[in-house]
Coordinates of C-alpha atoms and ligand atoms in Angstrom, one line a residue:
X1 CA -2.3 -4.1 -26.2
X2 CA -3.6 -5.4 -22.8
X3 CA -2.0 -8.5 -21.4
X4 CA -4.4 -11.4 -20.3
X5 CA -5.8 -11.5 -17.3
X6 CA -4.8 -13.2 -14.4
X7 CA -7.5 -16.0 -12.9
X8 CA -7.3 -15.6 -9.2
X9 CA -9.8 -17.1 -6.9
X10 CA -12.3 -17.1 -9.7
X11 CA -11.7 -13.6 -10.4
X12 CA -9.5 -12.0 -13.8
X13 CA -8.1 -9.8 -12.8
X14 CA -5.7 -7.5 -15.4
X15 CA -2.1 -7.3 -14.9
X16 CA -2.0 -3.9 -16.5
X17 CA -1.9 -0.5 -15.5
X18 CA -5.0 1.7 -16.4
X19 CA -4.2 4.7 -17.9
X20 CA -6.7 7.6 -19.5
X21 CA -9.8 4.7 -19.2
X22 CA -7.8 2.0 -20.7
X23 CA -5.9 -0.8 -19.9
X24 CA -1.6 -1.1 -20.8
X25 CA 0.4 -3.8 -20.9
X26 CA 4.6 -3.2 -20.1
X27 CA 7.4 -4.7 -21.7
X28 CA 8.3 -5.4 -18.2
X29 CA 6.6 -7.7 -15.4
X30 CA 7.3 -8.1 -11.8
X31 CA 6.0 -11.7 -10.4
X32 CA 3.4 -11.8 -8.1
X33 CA 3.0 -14.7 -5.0
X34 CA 0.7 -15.0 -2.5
X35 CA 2.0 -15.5 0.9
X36 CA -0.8 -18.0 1.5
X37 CA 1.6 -20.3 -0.5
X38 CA 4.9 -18.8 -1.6
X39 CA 3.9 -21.6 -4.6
X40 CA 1.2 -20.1 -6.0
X41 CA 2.0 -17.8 -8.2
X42 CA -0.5 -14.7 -8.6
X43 CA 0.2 -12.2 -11.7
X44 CA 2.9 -11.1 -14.0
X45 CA 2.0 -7.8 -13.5
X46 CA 3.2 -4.7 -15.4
X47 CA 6.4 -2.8 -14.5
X48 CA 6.2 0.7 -15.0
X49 CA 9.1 2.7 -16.0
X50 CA 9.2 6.9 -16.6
X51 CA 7.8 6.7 -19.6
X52 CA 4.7 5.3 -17.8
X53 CA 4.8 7.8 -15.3
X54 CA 4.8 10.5 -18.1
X55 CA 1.4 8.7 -19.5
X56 CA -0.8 8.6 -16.5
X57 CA 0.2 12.6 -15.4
X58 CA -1.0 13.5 -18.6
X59 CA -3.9 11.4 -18.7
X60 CA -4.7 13.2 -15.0
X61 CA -3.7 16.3 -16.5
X62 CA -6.2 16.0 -19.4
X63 CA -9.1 15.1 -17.8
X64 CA -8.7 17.7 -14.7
X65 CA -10.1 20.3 -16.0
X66 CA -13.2 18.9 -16.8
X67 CA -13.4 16.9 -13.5
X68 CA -12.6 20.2 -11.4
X69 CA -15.2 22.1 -13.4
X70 CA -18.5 20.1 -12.6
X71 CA -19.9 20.5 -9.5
X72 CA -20.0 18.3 -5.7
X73 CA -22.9 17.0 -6.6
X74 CA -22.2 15.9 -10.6
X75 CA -19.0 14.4 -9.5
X76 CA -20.5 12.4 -6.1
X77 CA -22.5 10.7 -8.5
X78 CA -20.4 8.4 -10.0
X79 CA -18.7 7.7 -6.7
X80 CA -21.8 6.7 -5.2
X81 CA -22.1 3.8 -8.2
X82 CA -19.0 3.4 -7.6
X83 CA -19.5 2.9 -3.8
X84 CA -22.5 1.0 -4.3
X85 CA -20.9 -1.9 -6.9
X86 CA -18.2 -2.3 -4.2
X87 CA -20.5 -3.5 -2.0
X88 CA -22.0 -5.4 -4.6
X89 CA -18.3 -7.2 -4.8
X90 CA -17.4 -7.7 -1.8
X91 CA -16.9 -11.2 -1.8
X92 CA -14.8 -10.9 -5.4
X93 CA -12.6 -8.1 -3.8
X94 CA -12.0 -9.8 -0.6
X95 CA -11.0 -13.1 -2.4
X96 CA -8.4 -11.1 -4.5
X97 CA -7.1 -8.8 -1.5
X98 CA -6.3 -12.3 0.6
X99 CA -4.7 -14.2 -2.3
X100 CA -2.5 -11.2 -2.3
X101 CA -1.7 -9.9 1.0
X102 CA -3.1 -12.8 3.3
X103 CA -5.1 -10.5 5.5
X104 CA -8.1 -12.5 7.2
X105 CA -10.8 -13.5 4.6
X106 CA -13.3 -13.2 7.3
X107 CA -12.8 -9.7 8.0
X108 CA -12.1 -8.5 4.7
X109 CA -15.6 -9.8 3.8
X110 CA -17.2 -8.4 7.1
X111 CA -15.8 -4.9 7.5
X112 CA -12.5 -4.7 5.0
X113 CA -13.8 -4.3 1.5
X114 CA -16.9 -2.1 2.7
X115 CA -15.1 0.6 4.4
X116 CA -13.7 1.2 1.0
X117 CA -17.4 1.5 -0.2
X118 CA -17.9 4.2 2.9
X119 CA -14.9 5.9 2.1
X120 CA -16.1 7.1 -1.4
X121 CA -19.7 8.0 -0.1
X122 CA -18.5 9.2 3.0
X123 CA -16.5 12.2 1.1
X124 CA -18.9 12.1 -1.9
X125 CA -21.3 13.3 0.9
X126 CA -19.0 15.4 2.7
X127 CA -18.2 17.3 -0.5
X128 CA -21.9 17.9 -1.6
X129 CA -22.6 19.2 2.5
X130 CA -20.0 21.7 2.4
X131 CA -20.3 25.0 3.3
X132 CA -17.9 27.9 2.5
X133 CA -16.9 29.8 5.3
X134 CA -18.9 33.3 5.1
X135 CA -17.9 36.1 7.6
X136 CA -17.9 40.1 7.7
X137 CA -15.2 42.2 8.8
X138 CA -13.9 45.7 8.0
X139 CA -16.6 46.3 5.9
X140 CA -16.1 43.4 3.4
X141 CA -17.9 40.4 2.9
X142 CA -15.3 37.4 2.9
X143 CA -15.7 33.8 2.1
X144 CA -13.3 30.6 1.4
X145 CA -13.4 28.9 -2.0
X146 CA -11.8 25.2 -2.4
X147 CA -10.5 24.9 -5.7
X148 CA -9.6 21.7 -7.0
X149 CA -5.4 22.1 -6.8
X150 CA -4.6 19.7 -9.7
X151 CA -3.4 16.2 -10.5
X152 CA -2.7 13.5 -7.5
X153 CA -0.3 11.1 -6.7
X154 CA -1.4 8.7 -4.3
X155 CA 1.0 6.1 -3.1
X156 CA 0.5 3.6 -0.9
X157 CA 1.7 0.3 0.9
X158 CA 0.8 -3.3 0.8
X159 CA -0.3 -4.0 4.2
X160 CA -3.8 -2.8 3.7
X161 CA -4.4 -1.7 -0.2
X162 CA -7.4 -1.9 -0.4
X163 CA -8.3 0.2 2.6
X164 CA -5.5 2.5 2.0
X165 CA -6.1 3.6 -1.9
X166 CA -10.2 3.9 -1.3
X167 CA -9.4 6.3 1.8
X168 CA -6.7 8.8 -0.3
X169 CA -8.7 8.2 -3.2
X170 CA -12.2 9.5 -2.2
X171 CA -11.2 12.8 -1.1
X172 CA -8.9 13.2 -4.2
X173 CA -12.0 12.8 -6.1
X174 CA -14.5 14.3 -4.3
X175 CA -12.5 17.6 -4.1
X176 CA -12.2 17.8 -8.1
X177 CA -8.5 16.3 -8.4
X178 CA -7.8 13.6 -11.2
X179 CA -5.5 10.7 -9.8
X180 CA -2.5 8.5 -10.1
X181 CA -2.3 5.8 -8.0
X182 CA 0.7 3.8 -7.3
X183 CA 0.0 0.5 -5.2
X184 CA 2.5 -1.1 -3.8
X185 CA 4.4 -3.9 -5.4
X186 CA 3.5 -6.7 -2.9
X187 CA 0.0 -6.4 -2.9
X188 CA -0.8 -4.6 -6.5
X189 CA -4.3 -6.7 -7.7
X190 CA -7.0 -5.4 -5.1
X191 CA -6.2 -1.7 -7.0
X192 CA -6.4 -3.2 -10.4
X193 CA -9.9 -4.3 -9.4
X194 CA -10.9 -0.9 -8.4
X195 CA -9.9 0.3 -11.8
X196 CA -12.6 -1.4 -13.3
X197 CA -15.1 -1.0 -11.0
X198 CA -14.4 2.5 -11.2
X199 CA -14.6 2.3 -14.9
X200 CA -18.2 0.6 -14.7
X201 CA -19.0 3.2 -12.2
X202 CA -18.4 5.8 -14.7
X203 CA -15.6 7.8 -13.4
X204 CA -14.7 10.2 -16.3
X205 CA -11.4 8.0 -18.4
X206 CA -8.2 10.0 -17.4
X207 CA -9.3 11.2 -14.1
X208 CA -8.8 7.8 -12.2
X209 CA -5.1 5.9 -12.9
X210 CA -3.6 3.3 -11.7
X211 CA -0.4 2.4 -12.3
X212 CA 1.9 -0.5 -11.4
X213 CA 5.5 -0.8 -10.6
X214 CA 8.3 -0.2 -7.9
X215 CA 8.8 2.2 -6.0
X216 CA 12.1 3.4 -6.9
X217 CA 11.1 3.5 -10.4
X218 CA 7.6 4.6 -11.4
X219 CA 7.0 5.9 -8.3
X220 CA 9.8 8.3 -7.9
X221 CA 9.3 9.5 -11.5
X222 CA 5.5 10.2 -10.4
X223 CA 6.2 12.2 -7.0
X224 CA 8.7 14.2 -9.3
X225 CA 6.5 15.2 -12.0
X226 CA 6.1 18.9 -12.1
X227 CA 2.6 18.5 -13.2
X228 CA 1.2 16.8 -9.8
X229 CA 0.2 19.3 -7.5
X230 CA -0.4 17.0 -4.8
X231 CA 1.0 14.0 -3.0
X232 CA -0.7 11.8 -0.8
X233 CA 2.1 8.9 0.8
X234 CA 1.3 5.9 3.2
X235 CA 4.3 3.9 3.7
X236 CA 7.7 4.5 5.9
X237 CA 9.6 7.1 6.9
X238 CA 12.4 6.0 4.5
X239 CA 10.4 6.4 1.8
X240 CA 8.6 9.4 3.0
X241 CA 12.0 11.1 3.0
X242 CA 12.7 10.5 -0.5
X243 CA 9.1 11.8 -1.8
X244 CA 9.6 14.7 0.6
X245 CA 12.7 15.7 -1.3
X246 CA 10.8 15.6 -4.8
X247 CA 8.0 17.1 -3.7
X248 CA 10.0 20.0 -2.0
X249 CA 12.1 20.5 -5.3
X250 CA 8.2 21.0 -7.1
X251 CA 6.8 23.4 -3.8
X252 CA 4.5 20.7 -4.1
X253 CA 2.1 19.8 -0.3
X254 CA 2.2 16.5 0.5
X255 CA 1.3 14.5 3.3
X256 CA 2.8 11.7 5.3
X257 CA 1.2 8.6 7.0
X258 CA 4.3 6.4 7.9
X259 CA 5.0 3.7 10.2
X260 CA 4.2 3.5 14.3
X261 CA 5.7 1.9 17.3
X262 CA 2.6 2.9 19.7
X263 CA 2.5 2.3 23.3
X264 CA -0.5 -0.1 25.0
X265 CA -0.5 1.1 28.9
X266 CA -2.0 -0.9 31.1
X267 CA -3.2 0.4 34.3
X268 CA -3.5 -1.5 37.5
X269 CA -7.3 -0.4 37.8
X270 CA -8.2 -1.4 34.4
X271 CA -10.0 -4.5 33.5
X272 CA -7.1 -6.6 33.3
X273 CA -8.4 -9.7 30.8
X274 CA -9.8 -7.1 28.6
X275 CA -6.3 -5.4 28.7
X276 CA -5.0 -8.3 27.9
X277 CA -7.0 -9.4 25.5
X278 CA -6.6 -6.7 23.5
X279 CA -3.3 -6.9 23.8
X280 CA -3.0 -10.5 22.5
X281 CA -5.2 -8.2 19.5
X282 CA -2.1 -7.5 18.4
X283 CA -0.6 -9.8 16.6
X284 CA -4.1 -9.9 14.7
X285 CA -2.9 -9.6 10.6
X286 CA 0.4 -10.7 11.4
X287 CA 1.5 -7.5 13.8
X288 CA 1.6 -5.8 10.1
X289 CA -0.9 -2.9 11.2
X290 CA 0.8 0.6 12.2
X291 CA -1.6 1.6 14.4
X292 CA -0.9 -1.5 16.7
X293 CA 0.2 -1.0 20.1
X294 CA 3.7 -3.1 19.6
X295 CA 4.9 -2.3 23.4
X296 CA 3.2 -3.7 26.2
X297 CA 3.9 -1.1 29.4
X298 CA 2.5 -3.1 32.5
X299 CA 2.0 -1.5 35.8
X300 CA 4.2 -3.6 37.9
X301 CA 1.9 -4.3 40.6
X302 CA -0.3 -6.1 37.9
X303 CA 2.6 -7.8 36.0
X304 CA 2.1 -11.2 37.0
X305 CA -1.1 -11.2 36.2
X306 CA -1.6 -9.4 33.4
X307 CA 1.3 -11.8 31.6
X308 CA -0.7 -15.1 32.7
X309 CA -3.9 -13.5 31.0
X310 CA -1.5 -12.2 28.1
X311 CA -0.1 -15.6 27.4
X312 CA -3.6 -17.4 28.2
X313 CA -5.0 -15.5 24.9
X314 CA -2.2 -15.7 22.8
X315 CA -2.4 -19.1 23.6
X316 CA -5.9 -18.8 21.4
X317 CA -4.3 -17.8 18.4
X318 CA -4.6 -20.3 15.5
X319 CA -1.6 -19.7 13.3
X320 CA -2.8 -20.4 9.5
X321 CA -4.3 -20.0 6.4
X322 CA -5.7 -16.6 6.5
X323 CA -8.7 -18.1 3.9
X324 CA -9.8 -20.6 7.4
X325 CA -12.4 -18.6 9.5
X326 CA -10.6 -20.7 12.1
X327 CA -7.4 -18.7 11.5
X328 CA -6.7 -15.7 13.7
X329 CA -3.2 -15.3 12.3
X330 CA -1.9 -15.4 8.7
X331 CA 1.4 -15.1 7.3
X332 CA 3.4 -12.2 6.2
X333 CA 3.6 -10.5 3.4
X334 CA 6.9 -11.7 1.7
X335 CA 9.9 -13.9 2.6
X336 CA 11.9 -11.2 2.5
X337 CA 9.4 -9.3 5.7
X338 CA 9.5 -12.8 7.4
X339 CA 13.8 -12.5 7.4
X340 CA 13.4 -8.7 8.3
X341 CA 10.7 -9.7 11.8
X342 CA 13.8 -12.8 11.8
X343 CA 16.8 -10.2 11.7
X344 CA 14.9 -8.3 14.5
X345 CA 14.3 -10.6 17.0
X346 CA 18.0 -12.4 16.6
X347 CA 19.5 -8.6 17.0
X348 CA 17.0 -8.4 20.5
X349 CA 18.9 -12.0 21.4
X350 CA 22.0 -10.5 21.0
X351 CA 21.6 -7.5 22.9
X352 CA 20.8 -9.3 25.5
X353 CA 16.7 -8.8 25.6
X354 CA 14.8 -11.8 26.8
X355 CA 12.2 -13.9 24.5
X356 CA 9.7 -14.1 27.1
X357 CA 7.6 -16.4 24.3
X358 CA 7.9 -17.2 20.6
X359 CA 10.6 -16.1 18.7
X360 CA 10.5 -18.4 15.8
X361 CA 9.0 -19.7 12.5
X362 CA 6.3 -21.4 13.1
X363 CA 6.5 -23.6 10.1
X364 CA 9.9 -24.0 8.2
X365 CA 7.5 -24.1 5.1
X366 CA 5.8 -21.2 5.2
X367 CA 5.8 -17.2 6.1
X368 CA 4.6 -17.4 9.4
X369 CA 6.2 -15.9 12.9
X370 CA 5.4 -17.2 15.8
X371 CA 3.7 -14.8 18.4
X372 CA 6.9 -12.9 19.7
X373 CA 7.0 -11.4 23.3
X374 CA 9.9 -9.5 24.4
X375 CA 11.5 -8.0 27.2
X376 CA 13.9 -5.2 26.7
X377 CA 17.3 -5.1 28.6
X378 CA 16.7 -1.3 28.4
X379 CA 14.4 1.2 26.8
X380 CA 16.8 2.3 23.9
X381 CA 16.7 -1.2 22.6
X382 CA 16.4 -1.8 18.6
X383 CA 13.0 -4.0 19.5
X384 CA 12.1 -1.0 21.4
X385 CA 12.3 1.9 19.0
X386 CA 12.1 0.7 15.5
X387 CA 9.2 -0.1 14.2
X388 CA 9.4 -4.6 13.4
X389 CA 5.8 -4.6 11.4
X390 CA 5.4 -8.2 12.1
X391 CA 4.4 -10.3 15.3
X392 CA 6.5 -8.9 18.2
X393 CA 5.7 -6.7 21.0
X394 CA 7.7 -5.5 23.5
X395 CA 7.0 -5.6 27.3
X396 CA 8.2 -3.5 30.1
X397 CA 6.6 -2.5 33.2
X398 CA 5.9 1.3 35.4
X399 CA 5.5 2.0 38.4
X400 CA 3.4 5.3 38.0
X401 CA 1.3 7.2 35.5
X402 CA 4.8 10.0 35.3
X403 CA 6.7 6.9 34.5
X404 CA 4.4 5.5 32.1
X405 CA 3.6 8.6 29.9
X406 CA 7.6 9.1 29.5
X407 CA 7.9 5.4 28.7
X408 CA 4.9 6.2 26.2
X409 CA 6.8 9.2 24.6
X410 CA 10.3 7.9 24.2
X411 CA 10.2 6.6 20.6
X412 CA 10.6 8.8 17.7
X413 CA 7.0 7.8 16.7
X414 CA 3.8 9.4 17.2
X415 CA 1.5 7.6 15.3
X416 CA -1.6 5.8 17.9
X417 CA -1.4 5.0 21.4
X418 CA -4.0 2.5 23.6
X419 CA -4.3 3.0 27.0
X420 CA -6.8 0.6 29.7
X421 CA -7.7 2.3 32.7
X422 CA -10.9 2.5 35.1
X423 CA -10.2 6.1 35.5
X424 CA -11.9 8.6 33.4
X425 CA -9.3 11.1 35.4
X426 CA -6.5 9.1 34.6
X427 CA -7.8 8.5 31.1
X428 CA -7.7 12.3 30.5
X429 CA -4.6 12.9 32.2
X430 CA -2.8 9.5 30.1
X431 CA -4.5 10.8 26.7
X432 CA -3.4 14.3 26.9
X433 CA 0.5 13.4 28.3
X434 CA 0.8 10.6 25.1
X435 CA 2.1 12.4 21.8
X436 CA -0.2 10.9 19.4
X437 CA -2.0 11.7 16.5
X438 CA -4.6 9.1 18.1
X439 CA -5.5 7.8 21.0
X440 CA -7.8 5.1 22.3
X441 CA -9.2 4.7 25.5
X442 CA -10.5 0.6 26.6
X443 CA -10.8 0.1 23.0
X444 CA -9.0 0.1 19.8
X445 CA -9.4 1.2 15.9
X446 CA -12.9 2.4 16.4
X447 CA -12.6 5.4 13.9
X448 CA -15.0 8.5 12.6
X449 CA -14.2 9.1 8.8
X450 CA -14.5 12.5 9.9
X451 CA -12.0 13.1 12.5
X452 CA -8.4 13.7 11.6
X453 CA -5.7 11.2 11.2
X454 CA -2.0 11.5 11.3
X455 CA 1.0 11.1 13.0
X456 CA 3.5 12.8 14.7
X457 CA 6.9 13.1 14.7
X458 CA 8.8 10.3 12.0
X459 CA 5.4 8.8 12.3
X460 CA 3.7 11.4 9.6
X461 CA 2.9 15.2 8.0
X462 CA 0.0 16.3 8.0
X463 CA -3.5 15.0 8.3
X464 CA -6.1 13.2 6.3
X465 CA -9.9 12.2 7.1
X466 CA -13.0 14.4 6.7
X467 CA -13.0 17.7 5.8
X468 CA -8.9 17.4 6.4
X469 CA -8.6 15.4 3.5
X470 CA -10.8 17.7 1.4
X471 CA -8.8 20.8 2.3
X472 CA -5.4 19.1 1.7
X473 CA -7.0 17.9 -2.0
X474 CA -7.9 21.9 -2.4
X475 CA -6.3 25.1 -2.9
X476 CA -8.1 27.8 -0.6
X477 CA -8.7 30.9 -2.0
X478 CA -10.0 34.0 0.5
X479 CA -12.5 36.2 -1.7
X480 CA -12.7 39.6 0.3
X481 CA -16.1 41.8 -1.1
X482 CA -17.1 45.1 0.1
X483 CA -16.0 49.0 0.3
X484 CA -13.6 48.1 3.3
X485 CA -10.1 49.8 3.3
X486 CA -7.5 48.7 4.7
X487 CA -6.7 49.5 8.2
Ligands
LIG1 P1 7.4 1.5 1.7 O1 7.7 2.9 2.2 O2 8.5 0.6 1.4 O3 6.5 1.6 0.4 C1 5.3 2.3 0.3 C2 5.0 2.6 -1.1 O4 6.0 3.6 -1.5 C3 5.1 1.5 -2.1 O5 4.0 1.6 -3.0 C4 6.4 1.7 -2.8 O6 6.5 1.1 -4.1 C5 6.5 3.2 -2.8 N1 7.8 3.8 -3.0 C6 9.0 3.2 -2.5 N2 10.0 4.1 -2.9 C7 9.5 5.1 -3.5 C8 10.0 6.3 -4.1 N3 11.3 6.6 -4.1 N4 9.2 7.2 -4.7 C9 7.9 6.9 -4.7 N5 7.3 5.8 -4.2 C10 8.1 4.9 -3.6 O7 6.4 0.9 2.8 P2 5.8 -0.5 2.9 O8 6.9 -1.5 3.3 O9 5.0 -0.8 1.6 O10 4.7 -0.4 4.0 C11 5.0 -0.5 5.4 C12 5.1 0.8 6.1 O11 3.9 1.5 5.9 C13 5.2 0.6 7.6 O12 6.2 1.5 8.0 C14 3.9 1.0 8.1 O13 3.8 1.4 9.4 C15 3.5 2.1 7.2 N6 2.0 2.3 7.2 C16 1.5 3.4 7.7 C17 0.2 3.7 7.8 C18 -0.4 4.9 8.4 O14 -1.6 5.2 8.2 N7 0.4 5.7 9.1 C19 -0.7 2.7 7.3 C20 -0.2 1.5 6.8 C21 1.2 1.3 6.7

């Protein structure tokens, strides 16, 4: 029996999982708040167990066959409607996704919620426009089949759903793979929206499932299902170690995008205020964004400066509601995050690094941090290498591009790096000497769907985005023709 729906922001929204085209209640609920208002209360949604992870694999496992059989083309239909009523909902989904995880209504309606859109026909399209590698050699004509590999499990976190489950989703799809996702239990309702509108869109029952629940729980009974052939995991490295395990037990590929502590270098012939401003950026959505470049590395001969035109644009944050277009800055995601950024920062005080500004609630009442700057006693710091996913950065200064690159590289992380320069020379040299699985040059999250995305070191394994993605959704297959012996 389906549960009623939850009204939120003028939307009903179902509490349930979707499983094989149809909606499922649990005995069990987890609550639901939005961190607009710890108050208001959101969902009882349901709480999946084993037994519920056992129901969406073999819903997946049903409808594969007949998913993997049709063609690019028959399956990039539906997820073009599918693409095409998401940006007919835009303002619905964007409502639902900032109730839930207090992202900025204004961009979620602006560029949020349609990226999700381009991300199914991005790799519907990509899908339809491939072309098997052909090649002669030895006498044998060979070429390289993708086969669809089998039922997904795509897991993600709650610091950008929405974004998250439409990127691993489309290329799941497009390649021929039916899918489990698991959103994460913060921010479950933007996914239960997509199950409908996936539904409307026609996506075959059984071939798209979404199902709710902890980690720990229906999660870890997913990842370990010897049926799911592949595993697709945005979240953190804690986590990532425990689906690595089941997904190693199962010889099943999986790939990693976890957390990031990335470096924003700042170069004494840059254009400082826009260095500046972009790194005030940072604490845009709360600090929660991986890719964010948490620690500030100055030159020294620009530190003055660059600090008065740092605090001069934090100073222009407005701290609020995340529904205000006025707001630049919303709360985080849970009060259990806001004591985690809390238990960070007292640590820093203890070890003796300086609160250069903020450091604080800003409101006893609510789940906002205050803008957080920080200055390190010394580079092996907790606020330097761990990753706080909340409004603090970290400052220290160079005194040359050597210097700078090492204090770039001396985290365990990998994930992004940002780096402001006037030099294209030094851009080059600074891009190449930063271990990164991204790097931007004077600007920051501009990204082609196409190019690969990923981290390195406890920041990720392997890579998604274009044709990436499709590969890593695919088993290859090598198909060797000809009167060619072997040699
Ligand atoms: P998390 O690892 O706690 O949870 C992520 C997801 O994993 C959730 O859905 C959770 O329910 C599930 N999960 C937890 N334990 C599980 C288990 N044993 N088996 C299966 N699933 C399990 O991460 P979070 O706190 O939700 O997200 C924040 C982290 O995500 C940060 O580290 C952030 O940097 C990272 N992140 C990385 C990227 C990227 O692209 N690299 C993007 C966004 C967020």
């Amino acid at each position: 029996m389906p549960s009623a729906r939850a009204e939120i922001s003028d939307t009903a929204v179902s509490p349930d999982h979707y499983i094989g085209g149809r909606r499922l209640s649990s005995h069990v609920t987890f609550e639901v708040r939005s961190p607009l208002d710890w108050d208001w209360h959101l969902a009882d949604v349901a709480r999946g167990d084993a037994l519920t992870a056992d129901l969406a694999v073999t819903a997946a496992a049903d409808a594969f066959p007949g998913w993997a059989s049709l063609t690019p083309k028959e399956r990039a239909e539906p997820l073009f409607r599918l693409a095409d009523s998401i940006d007919e909902n835009i303002e619905m989904v964007a409502r639902v996704e900032c109730a839930d995880m207090a992202m900025l209504l204004e961009s979620l309606e602006a560029r949020v919620i349609h990226r999700g859109a381009e991300n199914f026909r991005n790799y519907a399209e990509l899908a339809v426009s491939h072309q098997e590698r052909r090649w002669s050699s030895k006498g044998t004509d060979n070429h390289v089949e993708r086969m669809p590999a089998g039922p997904a499990v795509i897991i993600t976190p709650w610091n950008a759903p929405w974004l998250l489950s439409t990127w691993k989703l489309a290329p799941a799809l497009a390649a021929g793979n039916a899918v489990i996702l698991k959103p994460a239990e913060w921010a479950p309702l933007s996914a239960s929206l997509l199950a409908d509108l996936a539904h409307d869109a026609g996506i075959p029952p059984g071939v798209l499932n979404i199902v709710q629940g902890h980690g720990d729980e229906v999660g870890a009974a997913l990842v370990s299902d010897r049926r799911v052939r592949r595993i697709s995991f945005t979240g953190s490295p804690e986590t990532a170690r425990h689906i690595g395990q089941a997904a190693a037990r199962n010889i099943v590929p999986f790939t990693a995008e976890l957390g990031g502590k990335g470096p924003l270098l700042v170069f004494a012939d840059s254009d400082l205020d826009s260095a500046a401003r972009r790194a005030a950026g940072q604490y845009d959505d709360a600090g929660q964004t991986c890719l964010a470049g948490t620690r500030l590395l100055v030159e020294e001969s620009v530190s003055t400066d660059f600090l008065e035109l740092f605090n001069r644009h934090t100073d222009a944050h407005i701290l609020g509601d995340s529904r205000d277009p006025r707001t630049t800055v919303g709360p985080l995601i849970h009060p259990d995050h806001l004591a985690r950024v809390e238990g960070f920062v007292e640590r820093a005080r203890h070890h003796g690094d300086r609160v250069i500004r903020g450091g604080e609630r800003w409101k006893q009442d609510g789940l906002w941090y205050e803008p957080t700057l920080i200055e390190p006693v010394d580079n092996d710091s907790e606020i330097v290498q761990r990753e706080v996913f909340g409004p603090v950065l970290t400052y220290q200064t160079f005194t040359d591009e050597e210097a700078a690159i090492a204090l770039g590289n001396s985290t365990s992380y990998g994930l992004s790096g940002i780096v402001y320069t006037g030099s294209e020379e030094r851009a080059e040299r600074v891009g190449r000497g930063i271990r990164a699985g991204t790097i931007w040059v004077n600007t920051y999250l501009v990204r082609d769907l196409t190019a690969p995305f990923g981290g390195i070191g406890i920041s990720g394994i392997g890579r998604e985005g274009g044709d990436y993605a499709l590969d890593f959704h695919s088993d290859l297959k090598t198909v060797q023709v000809g009167q060619g012996t072997v040699t």
